[in-house]
């Protein structure tokens, strides 16, 4: 059961209620500046939740769903919450429904528990909107850019067996702790096989989503703001979230990093390493017979 702190009224009854949230991040650096405020607390009967803080990952029963500076969310244990978050952000007041007469405490903390907007000069916004669209277009259309990644990953997941994709996602979450390594060790894998798995590059493409970063998180919100700008008229200003520029930049940088990951994964050398992943016979045979065209983003014909 969860105690909600914002008007979102988030309900957490199962672990899936956390990890299936659209902006959930399973791994977050231990940075006080990134952890903004608590969205909800939760308590499970058993230690089934995993702390998102990268130097913790503690399985726990009680913890917090936290909003990050980039607009994403993560779950953290009580220990990390107390270590990395201010008390005001850890236990914020519930949203007031009163239209007026807010207490001074609520006013002081309102920036912590709800999105704060500011007015941006219309000309500045229009210029910024144009710059963002050009940057997204460049990222999409560049050689081995977002369009290439979307096509490559789509074709890869269709061509290669699901057992391989599942194994790669598990390796991305933690190579040494994965069942892939356990299976290799149990089967007395060669040093070359172990080395191939250890050296696999670009597994981040199985965690982040290039379309989510560029379209859902950048272009769609920008379209809404563009409509507001058209209606601004003589006001000459557009109301934007205080965090909007930072969120946009974060998503663009994340997209660039994801493209680098993809360029590392879809190389001939890295694709060959996939042959060392232990798979059922039919799946292993299928992997061994496929030939990948890295430039075109698909399986080679013939």
Short mmCIF file of C-alpha atoms in Angstrom, two decimals:
data_model
loop_
_atom_site.label_atom_id
_atom_site.label_comp_id
_atom_site.label_asym_id
_atom_site.label_seq_id
_atom_site.Cartn_x
_atom_site.Cartn_y
_atom_site.Cartn_z
CA UNK A 1 0.00 0.00 0.00
CA UNK A 2 1.34 3.45 -0.86
CA UNK A 3 1.09 6.86 0.72
CA UNK A 4 0.89 9.41 -2.09
CA UNK A 5 2.28 12.90 -1.76
CA UNK A 6 1.23 14.57 -4.98
CA UNK A 7 -2.02 15.17 -6.82
CA UNK A 8 -1.11 12.25 -9.11
CA UNK A 9 -2.48 9.97 -6.35
CA UNK A 10 -0.12 7.14 -7.28
CA UNK A 11 -1.24 3.71 -6.12
CA UNK A 12 1.40 1.05 -5.44
CA UNK A 13 0.17 -2.43 -4.53
CA UNK A 14 2.64 -4.63 -6.44
CA UNK A 15 6.21 -4.36 -7.70
CA UNK A 16 4.83 -4.07 -11.25
CA UNK A 17 3.10 -0.83 -10.21
CA UNK A 18 6.59 0.62 -9.87
CA UNK A 19 8.69 -0.94 -12.63
CA UNK A 20 5.96 -0.67 -15.29
CA UNK A 21 5.61 3.09 -14.88
CA UNK A 22 6.50 4.66 -18.27
CA UNK A 23 9.42 6.77 -17.02
CA UNK A 24 10.88 4.34 -14.49
CA UNK A 25 14.68 4.03 -14.34
CA UNK A 26 16.17 0.93 -12.73
CA UNK A 27 19.68 2.39 -12.39
CA UNK A 28 20.42 5.88 -11.07
CA UNK A 29 23.79 7.33 -9.94
CA UNK A 30 23.97 8.27 -6.23
CA UNK A 31 23.59 11.99 -6.87
CA UNK A 32 21.73 14.22 -4.43
CA UNK A 33 21.03 16.74 -7.20
CA UNK A 34 19.19 14.13 -9.32
CA UNK A 35 16.79 12.98 -6.60
CA UNK A 36 14.16 15.73 -6.44
CA UNK A 37 11.24 14.58 -4.27
CA UNK A 38 9.14 11.63 -3.15
CA UNK A 39 6.09 10.75 -5.23
CA UNK A 40 4.92 7.93 -2.96
CA UNK A 41 6.11 5.55 -0.28
CA UNK A 42 5.50 1.81 -0.46
CA UNK A 43 5.69 -1.25 1.75
CA UNK A 44 5.66 -4.87 0.55
CA UNK A 45 5.34 -8.08 2.61
CA UNK A 46 8.73 -9.29 1.40
CA UNK A 47 12.02 -7.81 0.14
CA UNK A 48 11.03 -7.77 -3.52
CA UNK A 49 11.90 -4.19 -4.50
CA UNK A 50 15.41 -3.37 -5.71
CA UNK A 51 16.97 0.01 -4.95
CA UNK A 52 17.75 1.93 -8.15
CA UNK A 53 20.88 3.58 -6.73
CA UNK A 54 23.81 2.06 -8.61
CA UNK A 55 26.06 1.53 -5.60
CA UNK A 56 23.25 -0.09 -3.58
CA UNK A 57 20.69 -2.24 -5.48
CA UNK A 58 19.50 -3.46 -2.06
CA UNK A 59 16.43 -5.70 -2.03
CA UNK A 60 13.99 -4.13 0.39
CA UNK A 61 10.38 -4.08 1.62
CA UNK A 62 9.95 -0.38 2.40
CA UNK A 63 11.04 2.42 0.13
CA UNK A 64 10.09 5.41 -1.98
CA UNK A 65 9.11 6.18 -5.55
CA UNK A 66 11.14 9.31 -6.36
CA UNK A 67 10.94 11.95 -9.09
CA UNK A 68 14.28 12.69 -10.75
CA UNK A 69 15.56 16.00 -12.10
CA UNK A 70 15.05 14.81 -15.69
CA UNK A 71 11.38 14.00 -15.07
CA UNK A 72 11.97 10.25 -14.79
CA UNK A 73 11.31 8.14 -11.69
CA UNK A 74 13.14 5.54 -9.62
CA UNK A 75 12.59 3.48 -6.47
CA UNK A 76 15.00 3.71 -3.56
CA UNK A 77 15.34 2.04 -0.18
CA UNK A 78 14.93 3.93 3.08
CA UNK A 79 18.68 3.96 3.71
CA UNK A 80 19.50 5.63 0.39
CA UNK A 81 16.58 8.04 0.79
CA UNK A 82 17.97 9.24 4.11
CA UNK A 83 21.50 9.36 2.74
CA UNK A 84 20.87 11.17 -0.55
CA UNK A 85 17.73 13.26 0.00
CA UNK A 86 16.82 16.25 2.15
CA UNK A 87 14.13 15.64 4.72
CA UNK A 88 11.88 18.26 3.09
CA UNK A 89 11.99 16.30 -0.17
CA UNK A 90 11.69 12.96 1.59
CA UNK A 91 8.46 13.78 3.44
CA UNK A 92 6.80 16.62 1.53
CA UNK A 93 3.37 17.97 2.47
CA UNK A 94 0.36 16.64 0.59
CA UNK A 95 -0.99 18.86 -2.16
CA UNK A 96 -3.37 21.53 -0.89
CA UNK A 97 -6.77 21.73 -2.60
CA UNK A 98 -7.39 25.27 -1.37
CA UNK A 99 -7.35 27.94 -4.06
CA UNK A 100 -6.05 30.51 -1.65
CA UNK A 101 -4.64 30.91 1.82
CA UNK A 102 -1.82 28.37 1.50
CA UNK A 103 0.43 28.19 4.50
CA UNK A 104 3.89 29.68 4.24
CA UNK A 105 5.36 26.19 4.63
CA UNK A 106 3.36 24.83 1.69
CA UNK A 107 4.31 27.85 -0.42
CA UNK A 108 7.96 27.38 0.41
CA UNK A 109 7.89 23.71 -0.52
CA UNK A 110 5.54 23.92 -3.50
CA UNK A 111 8.48 23.93 -5.88
CA UNK A 112 9.49 20.61 -4.36
CA UNK A 113 6.19 18.79 -4.77
CA UNK A 114 4.74 20.14 -7.99
CA UNK A 115 5.86 21.35 -11.38
CA UNK A 116 6.71 25.07 -11.36
CA UNK A 117 6.28 27.14 -14.51
CA UNK A 118 7.89 30.34 -15.69
CA UNK A 119 7.26 32.69 -18.57
CA UNK A 120 9.70 32.49 -21.47
CA UNK A 121 9.98 35.31 -23.97
CA UNK A 122 8.11 34.28 -27.12
CA UNK A 123 10.99 35.04 -29.49
CA UNK A 124 13.39 33.08 -27.31
CA UNK A 125 10.99 30.13 -27.17
CA UNK A 126 10.47 30.10 -30.95
CA UNK A 127 14.23 30.11 -31.46
CA UNK A 128 14.71 27.34 -28.91
CA UNK A 129 11.90 25.28 -30.44
CA UNK A 130 13.51 25.56 -33.86
CA UNK A 131 16.91 24.54 -32.45
CA UNK A 132 15.47 21.49 -30.70
CA UNK A 133 13.64 20.30 -33.82
CA UNK A 134 16.77 20.68 -35.93
CA UNK A 135 18.80 18.72 -33.40
CA UNK A 136 16.23 15.92 -33.27
CA UNK A 137 16.10 15.81 -37.07
CA UNK A 138 19.88 15.58 -37.20
CA UNK A 139 19.93 12.74 -34.65
CA UNK A 140 17.26 10.87 -36.59
CA UNK A 141 18.71 11.25 -40.08
CA UNK A 142 22.46 11.07 -39.45
CA UNK A 143 24.32 7.90 -40.57
CA UNK A 144 23.72 5.28 -37.87
CA UNK A 145 21.33 7.69 -36.21
CA UNK A 146 17.96 7.24 -34.52
CA UNK A 147 16.17 6.00 -37.66
CA UNK A 148 18.92 3.45 -38.22
CA UNK A 149 18.79 2.33 -34.58
CA UNK A 150 15.01 1.94 -34.58
CA UNK A 151 15.17 -0.13 -37.78
CA UNK A 152 18.17 -2.18 -36.63
CA UNK A 153 16.67 -3.08 -33.27
CA UNK A 154 13.30 -3.90 -34.82
CA UNK A 155 14.87 -6.18 -37.43
CA UNK A 156 17.20 -7.75 -34.86
CA UNK A 157 14.37 -8.68 -32.49
CA UNK A 158 12.39 -10.19 -35.37
CA UNK A 159 15.28 -12.13 -36.88
CA UNK A 160 17.04 -13.45 -33.79
CA UNK A 161 15.41 -15.91 -31.35
CA UNK A 162 13.62 -14.48 -28.32
CA UNK A 163 15.89 -16.55 -26.04
CA UNK A 164 18.86 -14.49 -27.22
CA UNK A 165 17.07 -11.16 -26.70
CA UNK A 166 16.06 -12.21 -23.17
CA UNK A 167 19.65 -13.20 -22.41
CA UNK A 168 20.97 -9.87 -23.68
CA UNK A 169 18.50 -7.94 -21.51
CA UNK A 170 19.57 -9.98 -18.52
CA UNK A 171 23.23 -9.31 -19.27
CA UNK A 172 22.50 -5.60 -19.56
CA UNK A 173 21.01 -5.64 -16.06
CA UNK A 174 24.15 -7.22 -14.61
CA UNK A 175 26.59 -9.51 -16.39
CA UNK A 176 28.26 -11.24 -13.44
CA UNK A 177 24.94 -11.90 -11.67
CA UNK A 178 23.15 -13.25 -14.76
CA UNK A 179 22.09 -16.83 -15.36
CA UNK A 180 24.05 -16.61 -18.61
CA UNK A 181 27.31 -16.62 -16.65
CA UNK A 182 26.02 -19.34 -14.34
CA UNK A 183 25.24 -21.53 -17.33
CA UNK A 184 28.66 -20.90 -18.89
CA UNK A 185 30.44 -21.84 -15.69
CA UNK A 186 28.31 -24.95 -15.17
CA UNK A 187 29.10 -26.09 -18.72
CA UNK A 188 32.84 -25.44 -18.32
CA UNK A 189 32.86 -22.72 -20.96
CA UNK A 190 36.16 -21.85 -22.58
CA UNK A 191 38.08 -18.70 -21.70
CA UNK A 192 37.16 -17.32 -25.12
CA UNK A 193 33.45 -17.77 -24.48
CA UNK A 194 33.68 -16.00 -21.11
CA UNK A 195 35.75 -13.25 -22.67
CA UNK A 196 33.20 -12.79 -25.46
CA UNK A 197 30.40 -12.26 -22.94
CA UNK A 198 32.47 -9.92 -20.79
CA UNK A 199 33.36 -7.82 -23.82
CA UNK A 200 29.85 -7.49 -25.23
CA UNK A 201 29.27 -3.81 -26.03
CA UNK A 202 26.21 -1.62 -26.43
CA UNK A 203 23.74 -3.58 -24.31
CA UNK A 204 22.11 -0.31 -23.28
CA UNK A 205 19.97 -0.47 -26.43
CA UNK A 206 17.92 -3.17 -24.70
CA UNK A 207 17.13 -0.86 -21.79
CA UNK A 208 16.50 2.61 -23.21
CA UNK A 209 14.14 3.47 -26.08
CA UNK A 210 15.26 5.94 -28.75
CA UNK A 211 11.68 6.73 -29.74
CA UNK A 212 10.73 7.41 -26.13
CA UNK A 213 13.68 9.78 -25.75
CA UNK A 214 13.19 11.81 -28.93
CA UNK A 215 9.50 11.58 -29.79
CA UNK A 216 7.60 10.99 -26.56
CA UNK A 217 9.86 13.01 -24.26
CA UNK A 218 10.98 15.83 -26.58
CA UNK A 219 8.87 16.35 -29.70
CA UNK A 220 5.39 15.67 -28.29
CA UNK A 221 5.76 18.05 -25.30
CA UNK A 222 7.30 20.59 -27.68
CA UNK A 223 4.26 20.35 -29.98
CA UNK A 224 2.02 21.28 -27.05
CA UNK A 225 4.22 24.24 -26.21
CA UNK A 226 4.23 25.32 -29.88
CA UNK A 227 0.44 25.46 -29.76
CA UNK A 228 0.61 27.60 -26.63
CA UNK A 229 3.08 29.88 -28.41
CA UNK A 230 0.68 30.34 -31.34
CA UNK A 231 -2.02 31.45 -28.91
CA UNK A 232 0.28 33.73 -26.92
CA UNK A 233 -0.53 36.71 -29.14
CA UNK A 234 0.24 40.09 -27.60
CA UNK A 235 1.33 38.53 -24.33
CA UNK A 236 4.70 37.82 -25.88
CA UNK A 237 5.49 35.02 -23.42
CA UNK A 238 5.01 31.25 -23.20
CA UNK A 239 4.54 29.40 -19.91
CA UNK A 240 6.99 26.51 -19.66
CA UNK A 241 8.06 24.22 -16.85
CA UNK A 242 11.14 25.47 -15.03
CA UNK A 243 12.71 22.05 -15.67
CA UNK A 244 11.76 21.95 -19.37
CA UNK A 245 15.12 23.08 -20.84
CA UNK A 246 17.02 20.66 -18.56
CA UNK A 247 14.65 17.80 -19.38
CA UNK A 248 15.01 18.38 -23.11
CA UNK A 249 18.80 18.53 -22.89
CA UNK A 250 18.91 15.42 -20.73
CA UNK A 251 16.84 13.44 -23.25
CA UNK A 252 18.89 14.67 -26.21
CA UNK A 253 22.16 13.76 -24.50
CA UNK A 254 20.69 10.38 -23.49
CA UNK A 255 19.69 9.80 -27.13
CA UNK A 256 23.22 10.61 -28.30
CA UNK A 257 24.67 8.17 -25.77
CA UNK A 258 22.20 5.50 -26.86
CA UNK A 259 23.29 5.93 -30.48
CA UNK A 260 26.90 5.39 -29.41
CA UNK A 261 25.77 2.22 -27.61
CA UNK A 262 24.02 1.03 -30.78
CA UNK A 263 27.06 1.74 -32.94
CA UNK A 264 29.10 -0.43 -30.56
CA UNK A 265 26.56 -3.25 -30.46
CA UNK A 266 25.90 -3.48 -34.18
CA UNK A 267 29.46 -4.20 -35.28
CA UNK A 268 30.65 -7.38 -36.95
CA UNK A 269 32.96 -8.20 -34.05
CA UNK A 270 30.31 -7.67 -31.40
CA UNK A 271 27.67 -9.67 -33.29
CA UNK A 272 30.12 -12.60 -33.47
CA UNK A 273 30.35 -12.55 -29.66
CA UNK A 274 26.66 -13.48 -29.52
CA UNK A 275 27.60 -17.00 -30.61
CA UNK A 276 29.12 -17.57 -27.15
CA UNK A 277 25.83 -17.01 -25.33
CA UNK A 278 24.44 -20.39 -24.15
CA UNK A 279 21.08 -21.03 -25.81
CA UNK A 280 18.76 -23.99 -26.51
CA UNK A 281 19.89 -26.02 -29.54
CA UNK A 282 17.42 -24.61 -32.06
CA UNK A 283 18.04 -21.02 -30.96
CA UNK A 284 21.82 -21.49 -31.00
CA UNK A 285 21.66 -22.98 -34.51
CA UNK A 286 19.59 -20.03 -35.73
CA UNK A 287 22.04 -17.52 -34.29
CA UNK A 288 24.99 -19.28 -35.90
CA UNK A 289 23.43 -19.17 -39.37
CA UNK A 290 22.38 -15.49 -39.40
CA UNK A 291 24.62 -12.83 -40.91
CA UNK A 292 24.06 -9.22 -39.89
CA UNK A 293 24.47 -6.18 -42.16
CA UNK A 294 25.52 -3.44 -39.73
CA UNK A 295 25.28 -0.60 -42.26
CA UNK A 296 21.78 -1.43 -43.47
CA UNK A 297 20.48 -2.52 -40.09
CA UNK A 298 19.19 -5.94 -41.01
CA UNK A 299 20.04 -9.56 -41.76
CA UNK A 300 22.10 -10.16 -44.89
CA UNK A 301 20.25 -12.01 -47.62
CA UNK A 302 21.62 -15.03 -49.38
#
